[in-house]
Short mmCIF file of C-alpha atoms in Angstrom, two decimals:
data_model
loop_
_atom_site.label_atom_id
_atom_site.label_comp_id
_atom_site.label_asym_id
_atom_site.label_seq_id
_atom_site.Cartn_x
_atom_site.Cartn_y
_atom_site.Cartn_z
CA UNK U 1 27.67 10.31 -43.45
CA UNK U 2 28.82 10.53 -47.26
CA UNK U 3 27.53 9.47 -50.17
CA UNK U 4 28.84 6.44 -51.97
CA UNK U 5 29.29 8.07 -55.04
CA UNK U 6 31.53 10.90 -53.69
CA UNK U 7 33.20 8.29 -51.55
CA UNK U 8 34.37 6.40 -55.08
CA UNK U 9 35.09 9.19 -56.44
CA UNK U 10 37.17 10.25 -54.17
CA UNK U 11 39.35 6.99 -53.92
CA UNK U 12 39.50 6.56 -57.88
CA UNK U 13 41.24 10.27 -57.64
CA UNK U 14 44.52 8.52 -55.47
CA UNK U 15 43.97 5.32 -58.49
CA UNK U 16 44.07 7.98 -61.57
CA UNK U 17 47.27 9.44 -59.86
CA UNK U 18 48.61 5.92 -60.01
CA UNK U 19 49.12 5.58 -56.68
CA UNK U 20 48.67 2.37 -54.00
CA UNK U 21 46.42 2.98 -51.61
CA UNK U 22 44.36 5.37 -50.70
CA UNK U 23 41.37 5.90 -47.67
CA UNK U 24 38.44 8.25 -46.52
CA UNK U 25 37.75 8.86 -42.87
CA UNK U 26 35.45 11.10 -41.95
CA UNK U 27 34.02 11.82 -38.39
CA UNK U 28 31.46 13.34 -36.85
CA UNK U 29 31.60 14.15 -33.07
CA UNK U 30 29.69 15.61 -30.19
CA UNK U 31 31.28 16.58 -27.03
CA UNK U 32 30.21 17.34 -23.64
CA UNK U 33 31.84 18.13 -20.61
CA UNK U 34 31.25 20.10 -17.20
CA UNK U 35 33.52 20.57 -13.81
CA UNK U 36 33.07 21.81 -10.39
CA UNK U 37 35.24 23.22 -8.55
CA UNK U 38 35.40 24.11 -4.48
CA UNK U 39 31.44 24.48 -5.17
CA UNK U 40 31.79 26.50 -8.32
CA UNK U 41 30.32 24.87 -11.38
CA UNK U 42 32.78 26.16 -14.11
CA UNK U 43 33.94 24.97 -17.71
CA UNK U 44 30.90 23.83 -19.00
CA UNK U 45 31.24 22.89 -22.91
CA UNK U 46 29.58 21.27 -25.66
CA UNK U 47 30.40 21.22 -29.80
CA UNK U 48 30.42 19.77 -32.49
CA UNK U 49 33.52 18.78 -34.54
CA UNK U 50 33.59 17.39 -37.93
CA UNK U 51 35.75 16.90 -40.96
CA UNK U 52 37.43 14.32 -43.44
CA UNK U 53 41.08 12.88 -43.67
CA UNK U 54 42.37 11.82 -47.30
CA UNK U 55 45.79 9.37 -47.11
CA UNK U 56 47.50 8.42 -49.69
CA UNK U 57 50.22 5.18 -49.55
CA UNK U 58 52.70 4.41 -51.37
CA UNK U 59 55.57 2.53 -49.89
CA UNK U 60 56.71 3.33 -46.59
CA UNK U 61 55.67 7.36 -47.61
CA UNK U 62 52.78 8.28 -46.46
CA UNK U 63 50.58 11.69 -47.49
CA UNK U 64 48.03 13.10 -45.50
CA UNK U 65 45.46 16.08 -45.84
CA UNK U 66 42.51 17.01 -43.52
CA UNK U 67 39.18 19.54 -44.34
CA UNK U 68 37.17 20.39 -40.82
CA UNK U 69 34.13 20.18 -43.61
CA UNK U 70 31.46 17.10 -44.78
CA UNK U 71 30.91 18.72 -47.91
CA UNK U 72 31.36 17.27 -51.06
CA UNK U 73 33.56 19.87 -53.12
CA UNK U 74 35.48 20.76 -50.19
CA UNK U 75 36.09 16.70 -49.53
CA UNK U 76 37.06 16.03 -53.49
CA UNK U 77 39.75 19.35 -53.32
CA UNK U 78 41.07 17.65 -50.53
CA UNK U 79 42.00 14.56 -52.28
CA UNK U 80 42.80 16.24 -55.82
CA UNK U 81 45.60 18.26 -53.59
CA UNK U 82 46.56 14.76 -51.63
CA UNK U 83 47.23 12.49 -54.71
CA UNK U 84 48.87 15.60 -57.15
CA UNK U 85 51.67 15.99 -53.88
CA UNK U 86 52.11 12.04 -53.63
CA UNK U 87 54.71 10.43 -55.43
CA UNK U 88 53.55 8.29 -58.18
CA UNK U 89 53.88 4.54 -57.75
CA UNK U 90 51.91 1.27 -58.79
CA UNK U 91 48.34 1.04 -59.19
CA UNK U 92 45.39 -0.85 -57.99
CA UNK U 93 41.62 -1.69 -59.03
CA UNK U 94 39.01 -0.39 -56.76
CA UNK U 95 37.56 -3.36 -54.92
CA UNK U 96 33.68 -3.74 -54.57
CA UNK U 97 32.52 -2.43 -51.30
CA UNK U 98 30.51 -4.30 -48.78
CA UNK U 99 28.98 -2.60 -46.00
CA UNK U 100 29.47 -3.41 -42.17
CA UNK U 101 27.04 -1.35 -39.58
CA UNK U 102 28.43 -0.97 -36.65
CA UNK U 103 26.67 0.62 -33.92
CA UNK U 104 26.69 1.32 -29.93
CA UNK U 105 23.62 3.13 -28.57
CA UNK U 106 24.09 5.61 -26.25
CA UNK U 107 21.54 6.44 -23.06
CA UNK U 108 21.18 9.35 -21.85
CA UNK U 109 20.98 11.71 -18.45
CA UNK U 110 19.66 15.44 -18.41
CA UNK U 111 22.25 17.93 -17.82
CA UNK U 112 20.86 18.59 -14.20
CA UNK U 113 21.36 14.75 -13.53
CA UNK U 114 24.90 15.14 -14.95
CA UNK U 115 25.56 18.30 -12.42
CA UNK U 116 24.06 16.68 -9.54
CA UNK U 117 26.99 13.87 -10.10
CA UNK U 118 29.51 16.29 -9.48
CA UNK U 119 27.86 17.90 -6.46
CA UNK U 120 27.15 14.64 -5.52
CA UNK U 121 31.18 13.83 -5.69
CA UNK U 122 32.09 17.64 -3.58
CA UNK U 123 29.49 17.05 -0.61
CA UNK U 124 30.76 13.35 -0.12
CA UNK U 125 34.43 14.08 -0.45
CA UNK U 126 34.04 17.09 2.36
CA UNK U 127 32.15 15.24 4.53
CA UNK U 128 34.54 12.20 4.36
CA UNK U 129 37.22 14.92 6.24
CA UNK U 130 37.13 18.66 7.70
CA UNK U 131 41.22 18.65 6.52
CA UNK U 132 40.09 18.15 2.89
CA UNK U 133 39.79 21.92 1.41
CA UNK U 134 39.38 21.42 -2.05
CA UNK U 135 38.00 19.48 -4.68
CA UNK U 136 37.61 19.17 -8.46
CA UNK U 137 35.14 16.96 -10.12
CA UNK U 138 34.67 16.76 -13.59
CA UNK U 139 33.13 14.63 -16.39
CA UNK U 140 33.79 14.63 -20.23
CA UNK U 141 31.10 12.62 -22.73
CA UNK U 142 31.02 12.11 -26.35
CA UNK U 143 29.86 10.31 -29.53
CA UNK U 144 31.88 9.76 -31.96
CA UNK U 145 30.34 8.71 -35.66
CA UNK U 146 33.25 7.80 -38.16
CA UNK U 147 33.34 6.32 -42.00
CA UNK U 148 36.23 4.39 -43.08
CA UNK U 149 36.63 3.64 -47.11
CA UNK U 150 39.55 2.51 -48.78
CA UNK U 151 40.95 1.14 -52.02
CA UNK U 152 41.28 -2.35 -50.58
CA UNK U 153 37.33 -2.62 -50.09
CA UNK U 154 37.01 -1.37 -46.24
CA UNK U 155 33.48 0.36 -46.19
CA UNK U 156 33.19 0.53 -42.19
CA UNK U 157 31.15 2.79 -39.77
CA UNK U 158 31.22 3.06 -36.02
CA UNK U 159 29.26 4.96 -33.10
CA UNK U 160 30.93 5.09 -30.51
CA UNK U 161 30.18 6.80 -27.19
CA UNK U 162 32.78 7.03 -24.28
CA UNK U 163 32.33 8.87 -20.93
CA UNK U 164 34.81 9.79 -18.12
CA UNK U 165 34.04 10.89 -14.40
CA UNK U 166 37.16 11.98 -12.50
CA UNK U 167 37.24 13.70 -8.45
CA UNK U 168 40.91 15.16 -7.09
CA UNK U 169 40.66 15.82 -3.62
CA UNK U 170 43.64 17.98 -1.70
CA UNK U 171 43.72 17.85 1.75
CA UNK U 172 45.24 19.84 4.36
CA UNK U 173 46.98 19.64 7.86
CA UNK U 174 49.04 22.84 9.08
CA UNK U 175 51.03 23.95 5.81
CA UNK U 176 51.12 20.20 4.69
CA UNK U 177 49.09 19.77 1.43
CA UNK U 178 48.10 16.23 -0.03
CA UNK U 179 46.31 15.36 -3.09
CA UNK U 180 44.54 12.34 -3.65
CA UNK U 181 42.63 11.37 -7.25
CA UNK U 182 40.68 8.41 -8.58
CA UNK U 183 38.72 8.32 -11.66
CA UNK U 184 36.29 6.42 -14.28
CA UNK U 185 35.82 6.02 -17.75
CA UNK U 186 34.07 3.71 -19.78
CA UNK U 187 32.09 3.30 -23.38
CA UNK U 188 28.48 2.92 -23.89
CA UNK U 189 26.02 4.78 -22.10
CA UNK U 190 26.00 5.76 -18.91
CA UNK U 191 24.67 2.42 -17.55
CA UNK U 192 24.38 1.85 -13.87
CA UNK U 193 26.93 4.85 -13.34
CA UNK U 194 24.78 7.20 -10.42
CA UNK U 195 24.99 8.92 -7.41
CA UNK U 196 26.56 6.39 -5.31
CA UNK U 197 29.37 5.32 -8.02
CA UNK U 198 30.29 9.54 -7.91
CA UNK U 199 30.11 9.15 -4.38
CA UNK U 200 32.47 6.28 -4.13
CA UNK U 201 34.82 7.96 -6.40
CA UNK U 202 34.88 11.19 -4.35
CA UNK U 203 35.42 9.19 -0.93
CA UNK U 204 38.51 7.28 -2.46
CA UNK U 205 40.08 10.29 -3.58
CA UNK U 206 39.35 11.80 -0.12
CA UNK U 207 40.61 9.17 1.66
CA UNK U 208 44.08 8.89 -0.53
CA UNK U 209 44.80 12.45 0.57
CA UNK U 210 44.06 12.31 4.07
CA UNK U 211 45.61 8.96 4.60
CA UNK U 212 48.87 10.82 3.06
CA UNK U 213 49.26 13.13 5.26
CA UNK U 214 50.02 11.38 8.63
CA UNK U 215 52.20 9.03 5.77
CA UNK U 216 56.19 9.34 6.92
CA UNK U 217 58.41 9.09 3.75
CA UNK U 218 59.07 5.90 1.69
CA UNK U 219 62.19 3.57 2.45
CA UNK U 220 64.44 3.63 -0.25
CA UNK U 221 65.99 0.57 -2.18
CA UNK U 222 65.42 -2.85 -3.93
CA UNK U 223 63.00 -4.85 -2.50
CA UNK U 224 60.33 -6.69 -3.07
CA UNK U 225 57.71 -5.16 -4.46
CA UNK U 226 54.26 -6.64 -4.56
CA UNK U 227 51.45 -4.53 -7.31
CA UNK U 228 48.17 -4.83 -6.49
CA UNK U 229 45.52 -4.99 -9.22
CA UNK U 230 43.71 -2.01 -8.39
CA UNK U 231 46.99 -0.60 -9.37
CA UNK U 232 45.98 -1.01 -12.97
CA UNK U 233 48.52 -1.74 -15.48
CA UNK U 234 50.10 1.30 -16.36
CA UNK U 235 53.49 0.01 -15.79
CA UNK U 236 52.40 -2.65 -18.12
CA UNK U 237 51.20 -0.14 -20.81
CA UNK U 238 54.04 2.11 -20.44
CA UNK U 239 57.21 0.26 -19.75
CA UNK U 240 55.75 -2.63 -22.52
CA UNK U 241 52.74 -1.97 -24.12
CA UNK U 242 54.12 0.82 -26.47
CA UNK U 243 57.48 -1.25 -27.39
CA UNK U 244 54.89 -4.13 -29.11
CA UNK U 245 53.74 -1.33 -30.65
CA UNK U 246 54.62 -2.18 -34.80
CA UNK U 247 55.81 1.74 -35.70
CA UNK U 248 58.81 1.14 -33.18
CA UNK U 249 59.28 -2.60 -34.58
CA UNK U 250 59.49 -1.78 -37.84
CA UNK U 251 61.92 1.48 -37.11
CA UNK U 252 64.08 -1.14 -35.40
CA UNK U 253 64.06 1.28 -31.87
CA UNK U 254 61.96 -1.18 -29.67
CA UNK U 255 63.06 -3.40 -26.82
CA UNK U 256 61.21 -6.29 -28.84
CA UNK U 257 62.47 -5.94 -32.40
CA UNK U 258 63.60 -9.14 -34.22
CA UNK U 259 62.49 -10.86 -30.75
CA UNK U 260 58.71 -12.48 -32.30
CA UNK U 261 58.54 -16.25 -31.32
CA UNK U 262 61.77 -15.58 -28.72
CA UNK U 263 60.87 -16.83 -24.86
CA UNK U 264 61.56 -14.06 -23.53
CA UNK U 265 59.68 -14.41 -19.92
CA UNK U 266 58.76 -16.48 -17.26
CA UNK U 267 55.42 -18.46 -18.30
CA UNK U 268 53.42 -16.98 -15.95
CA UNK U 269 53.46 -13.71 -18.05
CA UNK U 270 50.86 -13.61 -21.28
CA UNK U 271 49.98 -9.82 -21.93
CA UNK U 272 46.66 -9.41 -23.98
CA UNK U 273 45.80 -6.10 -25.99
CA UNK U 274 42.14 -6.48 -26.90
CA UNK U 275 40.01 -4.04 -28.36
CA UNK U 276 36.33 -6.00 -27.91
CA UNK U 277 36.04 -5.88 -24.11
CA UNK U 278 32.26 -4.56 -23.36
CA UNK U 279 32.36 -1.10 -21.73
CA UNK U 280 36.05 -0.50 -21.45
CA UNK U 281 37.20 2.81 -22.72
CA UNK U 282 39.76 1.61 -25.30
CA UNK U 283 36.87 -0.62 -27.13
CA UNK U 284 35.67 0.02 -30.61
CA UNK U 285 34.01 -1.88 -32.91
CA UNK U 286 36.59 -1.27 -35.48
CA UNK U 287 39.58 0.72 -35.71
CA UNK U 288 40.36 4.04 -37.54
CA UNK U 289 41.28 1.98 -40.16
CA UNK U 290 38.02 0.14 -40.71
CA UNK U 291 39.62 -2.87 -39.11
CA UNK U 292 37.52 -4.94 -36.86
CA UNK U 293 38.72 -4.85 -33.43
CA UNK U 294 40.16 -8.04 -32.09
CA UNK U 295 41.64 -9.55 -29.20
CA UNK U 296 45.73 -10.27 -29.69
CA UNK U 297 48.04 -12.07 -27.27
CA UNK U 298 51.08 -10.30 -27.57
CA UNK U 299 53.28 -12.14 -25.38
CA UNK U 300 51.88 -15.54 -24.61
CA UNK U 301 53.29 -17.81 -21.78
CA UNK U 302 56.12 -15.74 -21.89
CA UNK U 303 56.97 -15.85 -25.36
CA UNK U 304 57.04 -12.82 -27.77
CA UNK U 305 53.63 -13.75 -29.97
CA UNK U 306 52.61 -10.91 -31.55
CA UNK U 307 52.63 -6.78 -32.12
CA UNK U 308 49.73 -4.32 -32.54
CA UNK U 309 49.72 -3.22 -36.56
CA UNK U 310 48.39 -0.08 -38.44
CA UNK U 311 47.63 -0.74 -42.04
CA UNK U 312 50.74 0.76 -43.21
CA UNK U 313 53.48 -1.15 -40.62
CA UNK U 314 51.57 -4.30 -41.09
CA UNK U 315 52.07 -4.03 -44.66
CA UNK U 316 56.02 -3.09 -44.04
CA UNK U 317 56.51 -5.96 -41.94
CA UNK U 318 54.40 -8.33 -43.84
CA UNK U 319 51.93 -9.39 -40.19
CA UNK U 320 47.89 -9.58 -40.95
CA UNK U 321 46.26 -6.58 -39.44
CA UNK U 322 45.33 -6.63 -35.39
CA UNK U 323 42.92 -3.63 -35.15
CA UNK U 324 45.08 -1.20 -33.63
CA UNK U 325 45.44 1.45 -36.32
CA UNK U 326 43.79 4.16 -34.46
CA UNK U 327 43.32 8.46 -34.69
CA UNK U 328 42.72 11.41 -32.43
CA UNK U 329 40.38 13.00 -35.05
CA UNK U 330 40.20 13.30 -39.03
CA UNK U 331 43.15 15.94 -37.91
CA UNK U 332 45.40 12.94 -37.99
CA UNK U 333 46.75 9.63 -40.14
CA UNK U 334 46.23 6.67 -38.12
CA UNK U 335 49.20 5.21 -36.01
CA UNK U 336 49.54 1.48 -34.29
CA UNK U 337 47.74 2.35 -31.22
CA UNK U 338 46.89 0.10 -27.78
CA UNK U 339 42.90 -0.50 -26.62
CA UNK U 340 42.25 -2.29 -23.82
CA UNK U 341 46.01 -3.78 -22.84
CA UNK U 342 46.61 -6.22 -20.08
CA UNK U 343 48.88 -8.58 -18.05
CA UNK U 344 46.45 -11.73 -18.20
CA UNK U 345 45.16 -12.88 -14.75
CA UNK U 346 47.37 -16.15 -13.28
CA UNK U 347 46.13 -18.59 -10.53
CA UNK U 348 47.56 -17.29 -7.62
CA UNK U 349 45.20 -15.84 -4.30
CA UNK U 350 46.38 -12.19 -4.40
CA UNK U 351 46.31 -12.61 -0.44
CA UNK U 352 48.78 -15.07 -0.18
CA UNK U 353 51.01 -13.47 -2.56
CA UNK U 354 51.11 -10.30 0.16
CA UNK U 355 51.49 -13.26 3.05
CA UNK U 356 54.93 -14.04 1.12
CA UNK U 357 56.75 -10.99 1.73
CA UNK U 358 58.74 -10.76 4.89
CA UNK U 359 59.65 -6.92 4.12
CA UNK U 360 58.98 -4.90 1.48
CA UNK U 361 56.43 -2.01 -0.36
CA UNK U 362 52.39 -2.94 -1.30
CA UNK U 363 51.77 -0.61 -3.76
CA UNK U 364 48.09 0.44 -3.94
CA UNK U 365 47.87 3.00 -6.49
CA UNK U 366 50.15 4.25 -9.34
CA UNK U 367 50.65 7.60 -10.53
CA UNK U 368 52.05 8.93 -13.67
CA UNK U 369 55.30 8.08 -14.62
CA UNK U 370 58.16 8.45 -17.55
CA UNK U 371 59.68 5.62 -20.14
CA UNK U 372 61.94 5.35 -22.75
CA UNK U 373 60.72 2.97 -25.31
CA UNK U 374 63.95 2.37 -26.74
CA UNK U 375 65.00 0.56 -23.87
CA UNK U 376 62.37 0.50 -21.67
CA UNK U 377 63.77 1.95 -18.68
CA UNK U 378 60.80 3.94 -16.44
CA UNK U 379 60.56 5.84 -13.43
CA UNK U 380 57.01 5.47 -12.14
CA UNK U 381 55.15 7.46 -9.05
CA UNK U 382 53.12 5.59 -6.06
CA UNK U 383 50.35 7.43 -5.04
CA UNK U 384 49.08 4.91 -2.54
CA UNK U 385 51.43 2.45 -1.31
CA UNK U 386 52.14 0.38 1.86
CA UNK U 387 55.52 -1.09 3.65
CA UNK U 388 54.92 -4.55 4.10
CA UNK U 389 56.33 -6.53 7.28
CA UNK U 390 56.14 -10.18 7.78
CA UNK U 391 53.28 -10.67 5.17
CA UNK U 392 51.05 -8.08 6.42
CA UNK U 393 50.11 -4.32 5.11
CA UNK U 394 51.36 -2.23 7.54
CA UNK U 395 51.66 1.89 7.43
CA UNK U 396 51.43 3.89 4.64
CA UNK U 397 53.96 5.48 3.23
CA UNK U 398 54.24 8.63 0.80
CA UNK U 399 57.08 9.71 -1.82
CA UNK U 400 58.00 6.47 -3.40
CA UNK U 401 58.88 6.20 -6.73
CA UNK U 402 59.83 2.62 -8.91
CA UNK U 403 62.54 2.43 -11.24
CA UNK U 404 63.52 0.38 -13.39
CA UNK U 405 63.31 -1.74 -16.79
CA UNK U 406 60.02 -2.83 -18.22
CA UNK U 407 62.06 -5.86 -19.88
CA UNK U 408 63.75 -7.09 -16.44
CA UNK U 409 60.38 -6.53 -14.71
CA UNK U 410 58.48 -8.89 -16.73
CA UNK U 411 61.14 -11.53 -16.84
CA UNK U 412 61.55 -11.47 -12.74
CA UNK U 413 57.83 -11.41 -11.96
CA UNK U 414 57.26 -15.24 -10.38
CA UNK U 415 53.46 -14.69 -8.86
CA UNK U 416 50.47 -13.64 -10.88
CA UNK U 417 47.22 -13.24 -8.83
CA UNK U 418 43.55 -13.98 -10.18
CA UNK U 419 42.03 -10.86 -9.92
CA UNK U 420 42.58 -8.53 -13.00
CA UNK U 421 41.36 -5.08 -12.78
CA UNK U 422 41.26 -2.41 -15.47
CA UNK U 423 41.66 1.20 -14.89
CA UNK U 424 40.69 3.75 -17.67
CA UNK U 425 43.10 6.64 -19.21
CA UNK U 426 43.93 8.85 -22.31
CA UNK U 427 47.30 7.55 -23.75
CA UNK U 428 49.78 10.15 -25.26
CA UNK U 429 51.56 9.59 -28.72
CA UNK U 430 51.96 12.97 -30.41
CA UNK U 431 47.86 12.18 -30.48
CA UNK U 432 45.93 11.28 -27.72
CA UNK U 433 43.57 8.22 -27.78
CA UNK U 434 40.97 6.80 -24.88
CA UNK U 435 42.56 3.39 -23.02
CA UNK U 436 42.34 1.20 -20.79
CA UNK U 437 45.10 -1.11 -18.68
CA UNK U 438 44.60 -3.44 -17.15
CA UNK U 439 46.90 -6.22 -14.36
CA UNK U 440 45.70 -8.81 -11.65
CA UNK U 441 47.95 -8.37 -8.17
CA UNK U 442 51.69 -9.57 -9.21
CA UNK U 443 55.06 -10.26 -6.86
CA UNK U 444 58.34 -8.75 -7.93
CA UNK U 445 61.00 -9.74 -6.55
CA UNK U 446 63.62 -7.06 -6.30
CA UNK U 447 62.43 -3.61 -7.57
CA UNK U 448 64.51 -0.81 -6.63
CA UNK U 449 61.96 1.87 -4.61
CA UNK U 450 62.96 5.50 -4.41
CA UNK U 451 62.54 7.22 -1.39
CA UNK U 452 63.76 9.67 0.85
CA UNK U 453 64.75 7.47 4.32
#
């Protein structure tokens, strides 16, 4: 993607300046996306974006500058502007490089295949019901080529190709409206994702909103409250996930600051960011940092192990890199950043944890939701839940919300089931960045539930 000789060249104008680090990234990305909607194929895009970041550390300060251009002059102003604004500070020798390849091939399907996935999606989810009258289907693919240099010795490159398939359904019963959603992303190619897997994504959605309709309105209280793994683990990424993130450690605001080696949960709780899972959407080869991607137990057996590092906060807090220093675009500096995150599968049958509850909420689906990392209090939406009576999943039920602390969550779950799911999403930090979350079926004691009854 660039030269080697502009890429030293580049670095050794940070060194002249006298300052302590300094790194390349430069990206080059293709883009493809398409929707449908009530029949009408509409938004249909493609691009190409491209450009180089320059950073420049020194200390905690950190300068950044971005060109949306691979060319050389353009790329050398860039960093000539970078290190003159950056405060002077020690100075390093430029390290030898050594090359790493990394590479994930892509197939491919025509654009008519890709459009008959989303017709595919409309016919099944109107057939599943006359009372759904609308739906949305949409996919997004692209390819992502970056370079990574820096003044340590990184020399990294990664392909890396992620695709999402998503169908919203809203259906409709006198002047009742219900919307139900489900979704699909993944890296790699497009694998064994056809017709039918559209299909079944469409007829879930479908089904969400029509079950909803005939749903009466959710208890309200604490009470036991029993996730299920299809659920995915976005109370796990929200309400934790971001507070082991090492930007919030190391500004002292997290839940888990000065807590590393402290027991802080029941052992049946180990929660797992790893960025090497095959065909998750979160996975990378290597960061946006050059970093290889790695798996890192966080909290293990319910003690605080680990946190998820960018270059520049593992360097503040003196902890070895994890592979989570990770970019929207070349727009950007790198921030610590979760993959693939997860609440590690236990031994218990996730159908005898549901035969344990005498009376309380199954909840099938989550929705989006709100936290404050700084204590980790959240407020989360159920978009597919159950009442459950006397160990068995009884009615639906629609408008229930959870509430409550990420922290007292974790340390009153006491039943972990063995079957982990992940569910794919785009996580939002002042940059967005591809995810996935992941949580087998878990028990929780006493949740508080808001609902209107």
């Amino acid at each position: 993607m660039l030269e080697q000789k502009l890429v030293q060249k580049t670095l050794k104008t940070a060194l002249r300046a006298g300052h302590q680090f300094a790194e390349v990234f430069a990206e080059y990305k293709t883009a493809f996306s398409a929707g449908l909607d009530n029949g009408q194929l509409e938004r249909i895009r493609s691009g190409v974006d491209c450009g180089c970041g320059f950073r420049v550390i020194n200390g905690a300060q950190t300068y950044y500058g971005f060109v949306n251009s691979l060319r050389a002059e353009d790329i050398l102003a860039l960093a000539e502007r970078i290190s003159a604004l950056a405060a002077r500070s020690g100075r390093k020798t430029l390290a030898d490089f050594s090359r790493k390849n990394y590479q994930t091939a892509a197939d491919q399907k025509t654009v008519g295949e890709k459009i008959e996935l989303l017709r595919a999606a409309e016919k099944t989810a109107r057939r599943f019901s006359k009372k759904i009258c609308q739906v949305t289907a949409r996919f997004g693919e692209s390819e992502q080529k970056v370079f990574i240099a820096n003044t340590e010795g990184v020399w990294s490159t990664d392909t890396r190709a992620r695709r999402r398939f998503l169908v919203q359904c809203v259906a409709k019963q006198g002047g009742d409206l219900q919307t139900g959603y489900e979704a699909a992303g993944f890296s790699g190619g497009w694998g064994d994702f056809a017709l039918r897997r559209a299909e079944d994504l469409a007829e879930i959605a479908a089904a969400r909103a029509v079950l909803l309709l005939s749903a009466p309105q959710a208890p309200a209280g604490a009470m036991p409250v029993v996730l299920s793994g299809e659920a995915g683990g976005t109370m796990i990424h929200e309400a934790c996930g971001h507070a082991l993130e090492a930007d919030f450690i190391y500004k002292k605001t997290s839940i888990f600051t000065d807590t590393l080696g402290a027991q802080l949960f029941p052992k049946c709780v180990t929660i797992i960011d790893d960025g090497t899972l095959a065909g998750l959407y979160g996975t990378a080869a290597c960061d946006d940092e050059g970093t290889p991607a790695r798996k890192n137990i966080l909290i293990k057996a319910g003690k605080v192990s680990g946190f998820m590092n960018d270059r520049l906060h593992a360097g503040l807090l003196k902890h070895r890199l994890s592979g989570n220093g990770r970019r929207e675009s070349y727009r950007y500096a790198p921030l610590p950043r979760m993959t693939n995150t997860y609440l590690a599968a236990g031994a218990d049958d996730p159908a005898e944890i549901i035969r344990s509850v005498e009376k309380g909420l199954f909840v099938k689906k989550l929705g989006g939701g709100q936290v404050d990392v700084t204590n980790g209090n959240f407020v989360f939406e159920v978009t597919e839940g159950y009442l459950l009576q006397d160990g068995v999943i009884g009615r639906p039920v629609r408008g229930a919300t959870l509430v409550g602390s990420g922290s007292a969550v974790l340390k009153s779950i006491d039943r972990v089931g063995n079957d982990l799911r992940f569910i794919s999403g785009v996580c939002g930090k002042g940059q967005t960045a591809p995810v996935s979350d992941g949580q087998p079926t878990v028990r929780i004691p006493n949740l508080i539930v808001g609902g209107q009854k």
